[in-house]
């Protein structure tokens, strides 16, 4: 065993003070082999796991207890049916702790509720369930009468004729499906080979993308879900910032008195730039100097252009 506690739980641990002369380990420890399940064994009661044989209604809270629910039940003998023992099972309901007692019925081969609950009666229509109705016990006894048996056979023949077209059609479908085993096997193997090939291609495509999982093929639902996702771009962010600035600014123009020093300097620089551009444009039209030289020193270029005009007229 892996641990000492596990060995003790499985009753495989023998303490050092035990000797074979003292008998079994249970006798040495003074306990029953069934442990807690046999605590009422002196009263003829054994604790077992009992499974509910059918659906029942609890007598305490009127809630349903489903078939197959298991309980710790007290099992004891309450009588005999010839040489067969009749057992009683007492248990507590899980919903309201109502005591439920169920007994065996060897005569009818079933379980009978004696107290604490009521069996749930479930009736159904044979046609709705699409099943066959079994012959009742009374009809089985009447079949000994030859006239009744003859009438019963006539009814069965009529039912057979009514259901024969459906049965024949189903038989034809079954024969058509299983007529050629070779073709069915061939089609199945071709389908499996195609599936393996498709899986290999998907795995190869995933390895090229550096993924450790296989990607499934595209579907219309995936395309629709991907198109519905929208990612925010830089354009949207800039547009949002500009709109925020516009909403935060005043709708009235700024007056000359409220203009700041930085705005005044900016206006002065723009005015100087306009003057320089105008001077360079006039010198170019008169056929004088390059614009680059004028842009470096506008005042000196203007004086030089005047002196050049004077010398040309004198010549």
Tab-separated table of C-alpha atoms in Angstrom, residues 47-262:
chain	number	residue	atom	x	y	z
A	47	UNK	CA	-27.581	-1.060	6.517
A	48	UNK	CA	-27.454	-1.373	2.717
A	49	UNK	CA	-27.616	0.861	-0.360
A	50	UNK	CA	-31.158	0.736	-1.735
A	51	UNK	CA	-32.101	2.042	-5.190
A	52	UNK	CA	-35.621	3.360	-5.772
A	53	UNK	CA	-37.372	0.945	-8.176
A	54	UNK	CA	-39.842	3.508	-9.624
A	55	UNK	CA	-40.943	7.126	-9.324
A	56	UNK	CA	-42.763	7.940	-6.102
A	57	UNK	CA	-44.441	10.895	-4.372
A	58	UNK	CA	-43.116	11.743	-0.919
A	59	UNK	CA	-45.826	11.589	1.761
A	60	UNK	CA	-44.318	14.417	3.819
A	61	UNK	CA	-43.782	17.242	1.301
A	62	UNK	CA	-45.470	15.769	-1.802
A	63	UNK	CA	-42.304	16.080	-3.889
A	64	UNK	CA	-41.299	13.502	-6.471
A	65	UNK	CA	-38.399	11.116	-5.887
A	66	UNK	CA	-37.129	9.777	-9.188
A	67	UNK	CA	-36.379	6.204	-10.072
A	68	UNK	CA	-32.769	5.217	-9.455
A	69	UNK	CA	-32.123	7.497	-6.462
A	70	UNK	CA	-30.069	5.642	-3.845
A	71	UNK	CA	-30.535	5.644	-0.064
A	72	UNK	CA	-28.926	4.161	3.014
A	73	UNK	CA	-31.762	1.815	3.991
A	74	UNK	CA	-32.287	-0.479	6.964
A	75	UNK	CA	-32.950	-3.988	5.668
A	76	UNK	CA	-34.762	-6.529	7.798
A	77	UNK	CA	-36.921	-9.603	7.338
A	78	UNK	CA	-40.650	-9.165	8.039
A	79	UNK	CA	-42.132	-12.456	6.815
A	80	UNK	CA	-42.068	-15.346	4.357
A	81	UNK	CA	-43.906	-16.257	1.194
A	82	UNK	CA	-43.587	-20.009	1.202
A	83	UNK	CA	-39.808	-20.445	1.361
A	84	UNK	CA	-39.013	-16.909	0.009
A	85	UNK	CA	-38.209	-14.230	2.560
A	86	UNK	CA	-40.023	-10.906	2.537
A	87	UNK	CA	-37.642	-8.002	3.129
A	88	UNK	CA	-38.459	-4.526	4.346
A	89	UNK	CA	-36.396	-1.425	3.540
A	90	UNK	CA	-36.732	1.692	5.687
A	91	UNK	CA	-35.078	4.941	4.601
A	92	UNK	CA	-35.286	8.720	5.069
A	93	UNK	CA	-36.528	10.992	2.279
A	94	UNK	CA	-33.880	13.556	1.216
A	95	UNK	CA	-36.419	16.414	0.969
A	96	UNK	CA	-38.172	16.364	4.349
A	97	UNK	CA	-36.689	13.393	6.272
A	98	UNK	CA	-39.961	11.482	5.923
A	99	UNK	CA	-39.534	7.775	6.699
A	100	UNK	CA	-40.351	5.606	3.675
A	101	UNK	CA	-40.862	1.863	4.039
A	102	UNK	CA	-40.871	-0.450	1.012
A	103	UNK	CA	-41.350	-4.220	1.051
A	104	UNK	CA	-40.775	-6.956	-1.478
A	105	UNK	CA	-43.759	-8.815	-2.955
A	106	UNK	CA	-42.549	-12.256	-4.117
A	107	UNK	CA	-46.038	-13.251	-5.249
A	108	UNK	CA	-46.251	-10.466	-7.874
A	109	UNK	CA	-42.470	-10.006	-8.314
A	110	UNK	CA	-42.456	-6.306	-7.449
A	111	UNK	CA	-41.902	-3.762	-4.665
A	112	UNK	CA	-44.783	-2.432	-2.563
A	113	UNK	CA	-44.779	0.859	-0.615
A	114	UNK	CA	-46.142	0.253	2.882
A	115	UNK	CA	-45.830	3.761	4.375
A	116	UNK	CA	-44.364	7.217	3.876
A	117	UNK	CA	-44.865	7.570	0.109
A	118	UNK	CA	-47.120	6.816	-2.851
A	119	UNK	CA	-46.263	5.278	-6.201
A	120	UNK	CA	-46.483	7.622	-9.187
A	121	UNK	CA	-48.945	6.202	-11.713
A	122	UNK	CA	-47.751	6.797	-15.268
A	123	UNK	CA	-50.201	5.942	-18.036
A	124	UNK	CA	-49.620	6.411	-21.746
A	125	UNK	CA	-51.373	5.730	-25.019
A	126	UNK	CA	-50.111	2.837	-27.102
A	127	UNK	CA	-50.494	4.752	-30.352
A	128	UNK	CA	-48.698	7.845	-29.057
A	129	UNK	CA	-45.845	5.748	-27.683
A	130	UNK	CA	-45.718	3.736	-30.937
A	131	UNK	CA	-45.542	0.433	-29.067
A	132	UNK	CA	-47.458	-2.827	-29.118
A	133	UNK	CA	-50.175	-3.505	-26.584
A	134	UNK	CA	-49.564	-6.748	-24.729
A	135	UNK	CA	-52.332	-9.226	-24.146
A	136	UNK	CA	-54.022	-8.783	-20.771
A	137	UNK	CA	-54.425	-11.623	-18.293
A	138	UNK	CA	-58.198	-11.735	-18.842
A	139	UNK	CA	-57.795	-12.092	-22.596
A	140	UNK	CA	-55.243	-14.859	-22.135
A	141	UNK	CA	-57.863	-16.825	-20.233
A	142	UNK	CA	-60.515	-16.160	-22.891
A	143	UNK	CA	-58.217	-17.504	-25.623
A	144	UNK	CA	-59.037	-20.998	-24.394
A	145	UNK	CA	-62.481	-20.517	-25.960
A	146	UNK	CA	-62.211	-21.565	-29.670
A	147	UNK	CA	-64.841	-19.035	-30.867
A	148	UNK	CA	-63.115	-16.157	-29.041
A	149	UNK	CA	-59.747	-17.293	-30.381
A	150	UNK	CA	-61.133	-17.318	-33.929
A	151	UNK	CA	-62.491	-13.768	-33.582
A	152	UNK	CA	-59.205	-12.632	-32.031
A	153	UNK	CA	-57.245	-14.117	-34.904
A	154	UNK	CA	-59.431	-12.265	-37.396
A	155	UNK	CA	-58.688	-8.958	-35.635
A	156	UNK	CA	-54.967	-9.726	-35.670
A	157	UNK	CA	-55.080	-10.505	-39.398
A	158	UNK	CA	-56.795	-7.188	-40.083
A	159	UNK	CA	-54.116	-5.332	-38.084
A	160	UNK	CA	-51.420	-7.181	-40.023
A	161	UNK	CA	-52.943	-6.206	-43.368
A	162	UNK	CA	-53.179	-2.560	-42.275
A	163	UNK	CA	-49.515	-2.454	-41.183
A	164	UNK	CA	-48.181	-4.568	-44.071
A	165	UNK	CA	-47.490	-1.670	-46.530
A	166	UNK	CA	-45.356	0.099	-43.959
A	167	UNK	CA	-43.460	-3.057	-43.075
A	168	UNK	CA	-42.874	-3.904	-46.730
A	169	UNK	CA	-41.563	-0.398	-47.409
A	170	UNK	CA	-39.198	-0.573	-44.456
A	171	UNK	CA	-37.980	-3.982	-45.576
A	172	UNK	CA	-37.282	-2.678	-49.061
A	173	UNK	CA	-35.293	0.247	-47.702
A	174	UNK	CA	-33.269	-2.098	-45.489
A	175	UNK	CA	-32.598	-4.467	-48.396
A	176	UNK	CA	-31.524	-1.600	-50.657
A	177	UNK	CA	-29.089	-0.308	-48.070
A	178	UNK	CA	-27.453	-3.663	-47.372
A	179	UNK	CA	-27.729	-5.273	-50.825
A	180	UNK	CA	-24.181	-4.408	-51.972
A	181	UNK	CA	-21.739	-4.640	-49.084
A	182	UNK	CA	-18.744	-3.925	-51.317
A	183	UNK	CA	-20.128	-0.582	-52.477
A	184	UNK	CA	-20.975	0.476	-48.933
A	185	UNK	CA	-17.509	-0.468	-47.713
A	186	UNK	CA	-15.893	1.329	-50.652
A	187	UNK	CA	-17.877	4.504	-50.034
A	188	UNK	CA	-17.062	4.427	-46.328
A	189	UNK	CA	-13.334	3.977	-46.918
A	190	UNK	CA	-13.322	6.794	-49.495
A	191	UNK	CA	-15.026	9.069	-46.985
A	192	UNK	CA	-12.459	8.193	-44.308
A	193	UNK	CA	-9.542	8.793	-46.707
A	194	UNK	CA	-10.963	12.175	-47.695
A	195	UNK	CA	-11.342	13.133	-44.048
A	196	UNK	CA	-7.749	12.141	-43.267
A	197	UNK	CA	-6.451	14.093	-46.257
A	198	UNK	CA	-8.385	17.184	-45.233
A	199	UNK	CA	-7.077	16.937	-41.669
A	200	UNK	CA	-3.483	16.606	-42.950
A	201	UNK	CA	-3.890	19.718	-45.131
A	202	UNK	CA	-5.316	21.714	-42.237
A	203	UNK	CA	-2.449	20.655	-39.961
A	204	UNK	CA	0.123	21.617	-42.616
A	205	UNK	CA	-1.502	25.042	-43.029
A	206	UNK	CA	-1.449	25.550	-39.263
A	207	UNK	CA	2.268	24.650	-39.094
A	208	UNK	CA	3.039	27.212	-41.813
A	209	UNK	CA	1.332	29.871	-39.725
A	210	UNK	CA	3.291	28.779	-36.651
A	211	UNK	CA	0.255	27.494	-34.764
A	212	UNK	CA	0.229	24.395	-32.616
A	213	UNK	CA	-3.443	23.635	-33.198
A	214	UNK	CA	-5.400	22.660	-36.288
A	215	UNK	CA	-7.590	25.384	-37.761
A	216	UNK	CA	-11.049	24.375	-38.915
A	217	UNK	CA	-12.271	25.426	-42.378
A	218	UNK	CA	-14.097	28.709	-42.838
A	219	UNK	CA	-17.840	28.879	-42.426
A	220	UNK	CA	-20.532	31.471	-43.017
A	221	UNK	CA	-21.013	31.967	-39.291
A	222	UNK	CA	-17.304	32.699	-38.776
A	223	UNK	CA	-17.296	35.240	-41.623
A	224	UNK	CA	-20.373	37.005	-40.228
A	225	UNK	CA	-18.894	37.083	-36.708
A	226	UNK	CA	-15.554	38.462	-37.985
A	227	UNK	CA	-17.241	41.178	-40.054
A	228	UNK	CA	-19.247	42.352	-37.058
A	229	UNK	CA	-16.054	43.056	-35.050
A	230	UNK	CA	-14.789	46.648	-35.471
A	231	UNK	CA	-11.307	47.801	-34.418
A	232	UNK	CA	-10.614	51.434	-33.546
A	233	UNK	CA	-8.121	53.144	-35.893
A	234	UNK	CA	-5.953	56.249	-35.514
A	235	UNK	CA	-8.279	58.187	-37.780
A	236	UNK	CA	-11.216	57.587	-35.453
A	237	UNK	CA	-9.141	58.678	-32.482
A	238	UNK	CA	-8.028	61.909	-34.169
A	239	UNK	CA	-11.563	62.673	-35.275
A	240	UNK	CA	-12.803	62.091	-31.751
A	241	UNK	CA	-10.125	64.417	-30.308
A	242	UNK	CA	-10.932	67.163	-32.816
A	243	UNK	CA	-14.615	66.940	-32.038
A	244	UNK	CA	-13.852	67.157	-28.319
A	245	UNK	CA	-11.769	70.330	-28.887
A	246	UNK	CA	-14.526	71.886	-31.001
A	247	UNK	CA	-17.180	71.127	-28.380
A	248	UNK	CA	-14.961	72.547	-25.619
A	249	UNK	CA	-14.106	75.830	-27.453
A	250	UNK	CA	-16.286	78.940	-27.416
A	251	UNK	CA	-18.556	79.793	-30.358
A	252	UNK	CA	-17.588	83.535	-30.143
A	253	UNK	CA	-14.311	84.781	-31.807
A	254	UNK	CA	-11.536	85.985	-29.535
A	255	UNK	CA	-11.195	89.800	-29.234
A	256	UNK	CA	-7.925	91.753	-29.552
A	257	UNK	CA	-7.872	92.368	-25.856
A	258	UNK	CA	-8.204	88.697	-24.969
A	259	UNK	CA	-5.484	87.523	-27.342
A	260	UNK	CA	-2.497	85.999	-25.632
A	261	UNK	CA	1.147	86.903	-26.279
A	262	UNK	CA	1.817	83.670	-28.163
